[in-house]
Tab-separated table of C-alpha atoms and ligand atoms in Angstrom:
chain	number	residue	atom	x	y	z
A	1100	MET	CA	-40.472	-40.647	25.539
A	1101	LEU	CA	-43.516	-38.459	25.382
A	1102	MET	CA	-45.943	-40.460	27.496
A	1103	ASP	CA	-46.367	-43.699	29.379
A	1104	VAL	CA	-47.618	-46.848	27.710
A	1105	SER	CA	-51.266	-46.631	28.747
A	1106	ARG	CA	-51.661	-42.987	27.671
A	1107	TYR	CA	-49.926	-43.756	24.408
A	1108	GLN	CA	-52.216	-46.715	23.716
A	1109	ALA	CA	-55.318	-44.576	24.372
A	1110	TRP	CA	-54.049	-41.814	22.054
A	1111	ARG	CA	-53.069	-44.376	19.408
A	1112	SER	CA	-56.527	-45.974	19.433
A	1113	ARG	CA	-58.208	-42.580	19.019
A	1114	LYS	CA	-55.851	-41.653	16.203
A	1115	LEU	CA	-56.303	-44.882	14.257
A	1116	SER	CA	-60.087	-44.917	14.741
A	1117	ARG	CA	-60.301	-41.894	12.415
A	1118	GLY	CA	-58.636	-43.758	9.551
A	1119	THR	CA	-55.307	-43.181	7.847
A	1120	GLY	CA	-54.471	-40.605	5.189
A	1121	LEU	CA	-57.003	-38.538	3.289
A	1122	PRO	CA	-60.706	-39.377	3.531
A	1123	PRO	CA	-62.445	-40.786	0.433
A	1124	ASP	CA	-63.491	-38.047	-1.991
A	1125	PRO	CA	-60.911	-35.762	-0.380
A	1126	VAL	CA	-61.265	-32.449	-2.252
A	1127	ILE	CA	-63.436	-30.077	-0.217
A	1128	ARG	CA	-65.153	-27.665	-2.580
A	1129	ILE	CA	-65.485	-24.194	-1.080
A	1130	HIS	CA	-68.386	-22.226	-2.532
A	1131	ASN	CA	-67.721	-18.870	-0.911
A	1132	PRO	CA	-64.236	-18.462	0.597
A	1133	GLY	CA	-65.471	-15.298	2.337
A	1134	SER	CA	-68.036	-17.272	4.323
A	1135	LEU	CA	-67.561	-20.997	4.836
A	1136	SER	CA	-70.621	-23.126	5.454
A	1137	ALA	CA	-70.688	-25.139	8.690
A	1138	ARG	CA	-70.376	-28.285	6.616
A	1139	GLU	CA	-67.331	-27.036	4.691
A	1140	ARG	CA	-65.608	-26.016	7.916
A	1141	GLN	CA	-66.406	-29.369	9.509
A	1142	SER	CA	-65.047	-31.265	6.477
A	1143	LEU	CA	-61.798	-29.287	6.643
A	1144	ARG	CA	-61.448	-30.006	10.361
A	1145	GLU	CA	-62.203	-33.712	9.973
A	1146	SER	CA	-59.654	-34.118	7.203
A	1147	VAL	CA	-56.979	-32.282	9.225
A	1148	ALA	CA	-57.771	-34.400	12.314
A	1149	ARG	CA	-57.417	-37.576	10.261
A	1150	ALA	CA	-54.594	-36.863	7.820
A	1151	GLY	CA	-52.932	-33.755	9.267
A	1152	PHE	CA	-54.085	-31.804	6.206
A	1153	ALA	CA	-57.075	-31.049	3.996
A	1154	ILE	CA	-57.285	-30.420	0.256
A	1155	TYR	CA	-59.695	-27.689	-0.812
A	1156	ALA	CA	-60.743	-26.188	-4.136
A	1157	LEU	CA	-61.727	-22.539	-4.465
A	1158	PRO	CA	-64.224	-21.363	-7.098
A	1159	GLN	CA	-62.631	-20.821	-10.507
A	1160	ASP	CA	-64.746	-17.852	-11.565
A	1161	ALA	CA	-63.857	-14.711	-13.506
A	1162	GLU	CA	-62.652	-12.894	-10.382
A	1163	SER	CA	-60.288	-15.708	-9.464
A	1164	ARG	CA	-58.118	-14.854	-12.449
A	1165	THR	CA	-56.516	-11.950	-10.618
A	1166	GLU	CA	-53.728	-12.697	-8.178
A	1167	ALA	CA	-55.015	-10.033	-5.758
A	1168	CYS	CA	-58.385	-11.799	-5.554
A	1169	ILE	CA	-56.767	-15.192	-4.989
A	1170	ALA	CA	-54.619	-13.737	-2.201
A	1171	GLU	CA	-57.645	-12.149	-0.525
A	1172	ARG	CA	-59.646	-15.388	-0.715
A	1173	LEU	CA	-56.765	-17.390	0.707
A	1174	VAL	CA	-56.298	-15.051	3.668
A	1175	SER	CA	-60.047	-15.165	4.300
A	1176	LEU	CA	-60.187	-18.971	4.133
A	1177	CYS	CA	-57.322	-19.260	6.611
A	1178	ARG	CA	-58.953	-16.785	8.988
A	1179	GLN	CA	-62.094	-18.913	9.109
A	1180	VAL	CA	-60.226	-21.964	10.363
A	1181	GLY	CA	-58.563	-19.848	13.057
A	1182	LEU	CA	-55.327	-18.972	11.233
A	1183	THR	CA	-54.733	-15.261	11.717
A	1184	ASP	CA	-51.243	-14.867	13.107
A	1185	ALA	CA	-48.815	-15.239	10.183
A	1186	VAL	CA	-45.177	-16.121	10.857
A	1187	SER	CA	-43.007	-13.311	9.531
A	1188	ASN	CA	-40.772	-14.123	6.604
A	1189	PRO	CA	-38.470	-11.745	4.731
A	1190	ALA	CA	-39.517	-13.331	1.420
A	1191	ALA	CA	-43.236	-12.717	2.080
A	1192	ASP	CA	-45.329	-9.798	0.889
A	1193	ASP	CA	-47.261	-7.454	3.174
A	1194	ASP	CA	-50.224	-9.845	3.327
A	1195	GLY	CA	-47.891	-12.551	4.722
A	1196	ILE	CA	-47.998	-14.525	1.479
A	1197	SER	CA	-44.809	-15.966	-0.003
A	1198	ARG	CA	-45.066	-16.306	-3.752
A	1199	ILE	CA	-43.268	-19.532	-4.554
A	1200	GLU	CA	-42.002	-19.822	-8.089
A	1201	ALA	CA	-38.750	-20.640	-9.836
A	1202	VAL	CA	-36.769	-17.401	-10.004
A	1203	PRO	CA	-33.579	-16.750	-11.995
A	1204	ALA	CA	-30.347	-17.710	-10.244
A	1205	THR	CA	-29.103	-14.147	-10.616
A	1206	PRO	CA	-31.866	-11.917	-9.276
A	1207	VAL	CA	-32.288	-8.420	-10.617
A	1208	ALA	CA	-30.902	-5.606	-8.471
A	1209	GLY	CA	-33.201	-4.665	-5.607
A	1210	ALA	CA	-35.252	-7.881	-5.786
A	1211	ARG	CA	-35.420	-10.089	-2.698
A	1212	ASP	CA	-32.665	-12.670	-2.864
A	1213	ARG	CA	-34.918	-15.694	-3.090
A	1214	ALA	CA	-32.769	-17.545	-5.613
A	1215	ARG	CA	-30.468	-19.020	-2.942
A	1216	TYR	CA	-33.328	-21.067	-1.513
A	1217	ILE	CA	-34.406	-24.328	-3.180
A	1218	PRO	CA	-38.169	-23.642	-2.773
A	1219	TYR	CA	-37.706	-20.784	-5.258
A	1220	SER	CA	-36.262	-23.089	-7.895
A	1221	SER	CA	-37.597	-25.991	-9.932
A	1222	GLN	CA	-35.431	-28.488	-8.049
A	1223	ARG	CA	-36.693	-31.366	-5.959
A	1224	LEU	CA	-37.446	-30.339	-2.395
A	1225	ASN	CA	-36.634	-33.076	0.104
A	1226	TRP	CA	-38.856	-34.109	3.028
A	1227	HIS	CA	-39.174	-31.498	5.770
A	1228	THR	CA	-41.537	-29.648	8.046
A	1229	ASP	CA	-41.689	-25.892	7.544
A	1230	GLY	CA	-39.546	-23.745	9.820
A	1231	TYR	CA	-37.771	-26.729	11.439
A	1232	TYR	CA	-34.821	-24.376	12.024
A	1233	TYR	CA	-36.863	-21.625	13.691
A	1234	PRO	CA	-36.652	-20.839	17.412
A	1235	ASP	CA	-39.774	-21.446	19.499
A	1236	SER	CA	-40.853	-17.805	19.178
A	1237	ARG	CA	-41.339	-18.315	15.414
A	1238	ARG	CA	-42.705	-21.843	15.523
A	1239	VAL	CA	-44.704	-22.742	12.380
A	1240	ARG	CA	-47.705	-24.777	13.531
A	1241	SER	CA	-49.699	-24.702	10.310
A	1242	PHE	CA	-49.517	-23.506	6.743
A	1243	ALA	CA	-51.591	-23.102	3.625
A	1244	LEU	CA	-50.194	-23.880	0.185
A	1245	HIS	CA	-52.297	-22.731	-2.750
A	1246	CYS	CA	-51.763	-23.483	-6.435
A	1247	VAL	CA	-52.256	-20.421	-8.633
A	1248	ARG	CA	-50.585	-22.020	-11.675
A	1249	ASP	CA	-49.269	-25.552	-11.952
A	1250	ALA	CA	-46.089	-26.622	-13.717
A	1251	GLY	CA	-45.919	-27.933	-17.270
A	1252	SER	CA	-44.936	-31.237	-15.675
A	1253	GLY	CA	-43.917	-32.420	-12.199
A	1254	GLY	CA	-44.134	-30.448	-8.969
A	1255	ASP	CA	-46.121	-33.142	-7.118
A	1256	ASN	CA	-46.175	-33.114	-3.334
A	1257	ARG	CA	-45.965	-36.045	-0.915
A	1258	LEU	CA	-47.332	-35.519	2.556
A	1259	LEU	CA	-47.200	-37.360	5.879
A	1260	ASP	CA	-48.783	-36.401	9.177
A	1261	GLY	CA	-46.170	-36.005	11.951
A	1262	GLU	CA	-48.507	-37.717	14.457
A	1263	MET	CA	-48.689	-40.778	12.227
A	1264	LEU	CA	-44.915	-40.751	11.805
A	1265	TYR	CA	-44.478	-40.790	15.588
A	1266	LEU	CA	-47.027	-43.578	15.918
A	1267	LEU	CA	-45.310	-45.740	13.293
A	1268	LEU	CA	-41.876	-45.175	14.836
A	1269	ARG	CA	-43.049	-45.868	18.381
A	1270	ASP	CA	-44.912	-48.990	17.298
A	1271	HIS	CA	-41.751	-50.152	15.553
A	1272	CYS	CA	-39.523	-49.494	18.576
A	1273	PRO	CA	-40.238	-47.235	21.596
A	1274	ARG	CA	-36.500	-46.794	22.215
A	1275	LEU	CA	-36.040	-45.189	18.784
A	1276	ALA	CA	-39.051	-42.906	19.295
A	1277	ALA	CA	-37.509	-41.804	22.605
A	1278	ALA	CA	-34.213	-40.977	20.863
A	1279	LEU	CA	-35.949	-38.454	18.606
A	1280	CYS	CA	-37.636	-36.816	21.608
A	1281	HIS	CA	-34.223	-35.889	23.001
A	1282	PRO	CA	-33.988	-32.083	23.346
A	1283	GLU	CA	-30.731	-32.067	21.371
A	1284	ALA	CA	-31.660	-34.653	18.741
A	1285	MET	CA	-31.051	-32.157	15.913
A	1286	THR	CA	-28.709	-29.200	15.576
A	1287	ILE	CA	-29.044	-26.616	12.830
A	1288	PRO	CA	-25.923	-24.460	12.597
A	1289	GLY	CA	-26.399	-20.696	12.495
A	1290	ASP	CA	-26.366	-18.753	9.237
A	1291	ARG	CA	-24.685	-15.566	10.360
A	1292	GLY	CA	-21.972	-15.242	7.723
A	1293	ALA	CA	-21.888	-12.667	4.924
A	1294	GLY	CA	-25.079	-13.002	2.883
A	1295	GLY	CA	-26.605	-15.328	5.503
A	1296	SER	CA	-30.058	-15.050	7.025
A	1297	GLY	CA	-28.692	-14.090	10.477
A	1298	ARG	CA	-30.186	-17.227	12.023
A	1299	ALA	CA	-28.710	-18.438	15.330
A	1300	THR	CA	-27.765	-22.083	15.967
A	1301	PHE	CA	-30.842	-24.142	16.823
A	1302	ARG	CA	-31.062	-27.359	18.865
A	1303	GLY	CA	-34.271	-29.272	19.433
A	1304	PRO	CA	-36.145	-32.563	19.394
A	1305	VAL	CA	-37.909	-34.056	16.380
A	1306	PHE	CA	-40.999	-34.843	18.473
A	1307	GLU	CA	-42.263	-32.921	21.465
A	1308	ILE	CA	-45.473	-31.873	23.138
A	1309	ASP	CA	-46.009	-28.252	22.194
A	1310	PRO	CA	-46.427	-26.419	25.515
A	1311	LEU	CA	-48.767	-23.902	23.898
A	1312	THR	CA	-51.225	-26.313	22.262
A	1313	GLY	CA	-50.716	-29.605	24.126
A	1314	ALA	CA	-50.438	-31.326	20.724
A	1315	LEU	CA	-47.521	-33.246	19.245
A	1316	TYR	CA	-45.120	-30.967	17.372
A	1317	THR	CA	-42.742	-32.403	14.768
A	1318	ARG	CA	-39.569	-30.926	13.284
A	1319	TYR	CA	-37.813	-32.763	10.551
A	1320	THR	CA	-35.556	-32.314	7.570
A	1321	ARG	CA	-34.012	-34.953	5.419
A	1322	ARG	CA	-31.328	-32.640	4.094
A	1323	ARG	CA	-27.826	-33.878	4.774
A	1324	HIS	CA	-25.941	-30.588	4.757
A	1325	HIS	CA	-26.135	-27.904	7.433
A	1326	ILE	CA	-27.699	-30.256	9.943
A	1327	GLY	CA	-26.187	-32.282	12.769
A	1328	TRP	CA	-27.822	-35.232	14.501
A	1329	ARG	CA	-27.109	-36.492	18.006
A	1330	ASP	CA	-24.257	-38.928	17.680
A	1331	ASP	CA	-25.655	-42.138	19.098
A	1332	ALA	CA	-26.805	-45.496	17.752
A	1333	ALA	CA	-30.504	-45.047	18.584
A	1334	THR	CA	-30.702	-41.693	16.737
A	1335	ARG	CA	-29.009	-43.176	13.678
A	1336	GLU	CA	-31.318	-46.183	13.736
A	1337	ALA	CA	-34.397	-43.998	14.126
A	1338	LEU	CA	-33.360	-41.789	11.191
A	1339	ALA	CA	-32.749	-44.847	9.032
A	1340	PHE	CA	-36.262	-46.088	9.840
A	1341	LEU	CA	-37.752	-42.701	8.935
A	1342	GLY	CA	-35.783	-42.580	5.685
A	1343	GLU	CA	-36.988	-46.029	4.641
A	1344	LEU	CA	-40.570	-45.157	5.499
A	1345	LEU	CA	-40.464	-41.875	3.566
A	1346	ASP	CA	-39.130	-43.705	0.495
A	1347	SER	CA	-41.908	-46.285	0.675
A	1348	ASP	CA	-45.494	-46.376	-0.574
A	1349	HIS	CA	-46.881	-46.583	2.940
A	1350	PRO	CA	-50.643	-45.846	2.895
A	1351	ALA	CA	-50.176	-43.004	5.391
A	1352	ILE	CA	-48.210	-41.085	2.723
A	1353	THR	CA	-50.291	-39.122	0.238
A	1354	ARG	CA	-49.049	-38.130	-3.175
A	1355	TRP	CA	-50.939	-35.167	-4.609
A	1356	ARG	CA	-50.504	-32.769	-7.472
A	1357	LEU	CA	-52.332	-29.527	-6.756
A	1358	SER	CA	-54.233	-28.084	-9.734
A	1359	PRO	CA	-54.910	-24.375	-10.205
A	1360	GLY	CA	-57.483	-23.256	-7.643
A	1361	GLU	CA	-56.643	-26.127	-5.268
A	1362	GLY	CA	-54.652	-25.891	-2.099
A	1363	LEU	CA	-53.929	-27.577	1.162
A	1364	LEU	CA	-54.336	-26.512	4.762
A	1365	CYS	CA	-52.242	-28.439	7.255
A	1366	ASN	CA	-50.826	-28.625	10.745
A	1367	ASN	CA	-47.289	-28.457	9.344
A	1368	VAL	CA	-47.134	-32.039	8.090
A	1369	LEU	CA	-43.952	-33.481	6.596
A	1370	HIS	CA	-43.864	-32.820	2.873
A	1371	CYS	CA	-41.624	-32.926	-0.170
A	1372	ARG	CA	-41.890	-31.841	-3.804
A	1373	THR	CA	-40.735	-33.459	-7.004
A	1374	THR	CA	-38.721	-31.513	-9.543
A	1375	PHE	CA	-40.780	-29.664	-12.169
A	1376	THR	CA	-40.568	-28.122	-15.611
A	1377	ASP	CA	-42.231	-24.802	-16.264
A	1378	ARG	CA	-44.258	-23.969	-19.335
A	1379	GLU	CA	-42.210	-21.964	-21.781
A	1380	GLU	CA	-44.525	-18.957	-22.186
A	1381	PRO	CA	-43.334	-16.045	-20.024
A	1382	GLY	CA	-45.448	-15.453	-16.912
A	1383	ARG	CA	-46.984	-18.948	-17.075
A	1384	GLY	CA	-44.575	-20.709	-14.696
A	1385	ARG	CA	-45.649	-22.679	-11.625
A	1386	LEU	CA	-46.836	-20.260	-8.953
A	1387	PHE	CA	-47.891	-21.260	-5.433
A	1388	TYR	CA	-48.909	-19.020	-2.546
A	1389	ARG	CA	-47.823	-20.023	0.929
A	1390	LEU	CA	-48.942	-18.656	4.290
A	1391	ARG	CA	-47.442	-19.918	7.551
A	1392	PHE	CA	-49.027	-19.430	10.947
A	1393	HIS	CA	-48.203	-19.560	14.632
A	1394	GLN	CA	-51.575	-21.180	15.336
A	1395	ARG	CA	-52.567	-24.757	14.771
A	1396	ILE	CA	-55.775	-25.572	12.897
A	1397	ASP	CA	-58.234	-26.367	15.644
A	1398	THR	CA	-59.682	-29.794	14.928
A	1399	GLY	CA	-61.723	-29.939	18.120
A	1400	GLU	CA	-59.677	-32.983	19.194
A	1401	ALA	CA	-58.227	-33.438	22.653
A	1402	GLY	CA	-54.433	-33.085	22.786
A	1403	TRP	CA	-52.134	-35.549	24.443
B	1203	FE2	FE1	-42.139	-26.589	2.933
């Protein structure tokens, strides 16, 4: 359990007083990504404090047609909400940006082997938080996901704030919330075989107070392979509750399809992606830029 009843109730009241899910009229239009207005920055912060994420739209002008310009604007936008320290990733370019698109299953010689990872395919991507398998030194506290080109069809995201997930689980049953705070609730086996990423075995809780930020940190994956869960009744019951919730139309879950020029900034909320079909013209496939950071987006809110 993360906190006693009275502290939890105070935190819960603060959280719910902001509202649930995205604010009305949620797309925050950014006029100059190189220099946010105070109002734009405040809107981004308020949306992240409320929903765990914010949807923005960058100007779609002549310059924005080049991928280099989009990358520069994205890095600049992130910097202005305090995101400067990118989490290293072998699939990212020098600017820290991972270019997420469906790549052929047999990559050309010399290309990064991205094809073995589902994000770099058109397949459905199940619910997860980013970097749930990373050790604490590489913890992903926030990320930006920007749509350069959308798919011909599909590729929608669903998103759920980890704080709200904890709140719903604890309100349902404190004993189940406590089970997912166990330091060995999840085990991710290492990936050190031939062709593997070299990752060591990871064990950790789903929910914990991040010692660096004092905020709730959530790790989750709904994948069934290459993950072990603590073998007890409360953990199984808690996971069943989460699964049912994630399959539902609960108002805390947002479904959004990013259009070109739009993106989201988030404190590593839970998210998933539907399958998609690319347009047939070469070079017109769905392309998203992703940047992950060690920092959390500062919402000006008190932690736990
Ligand atoms: Fe992700």
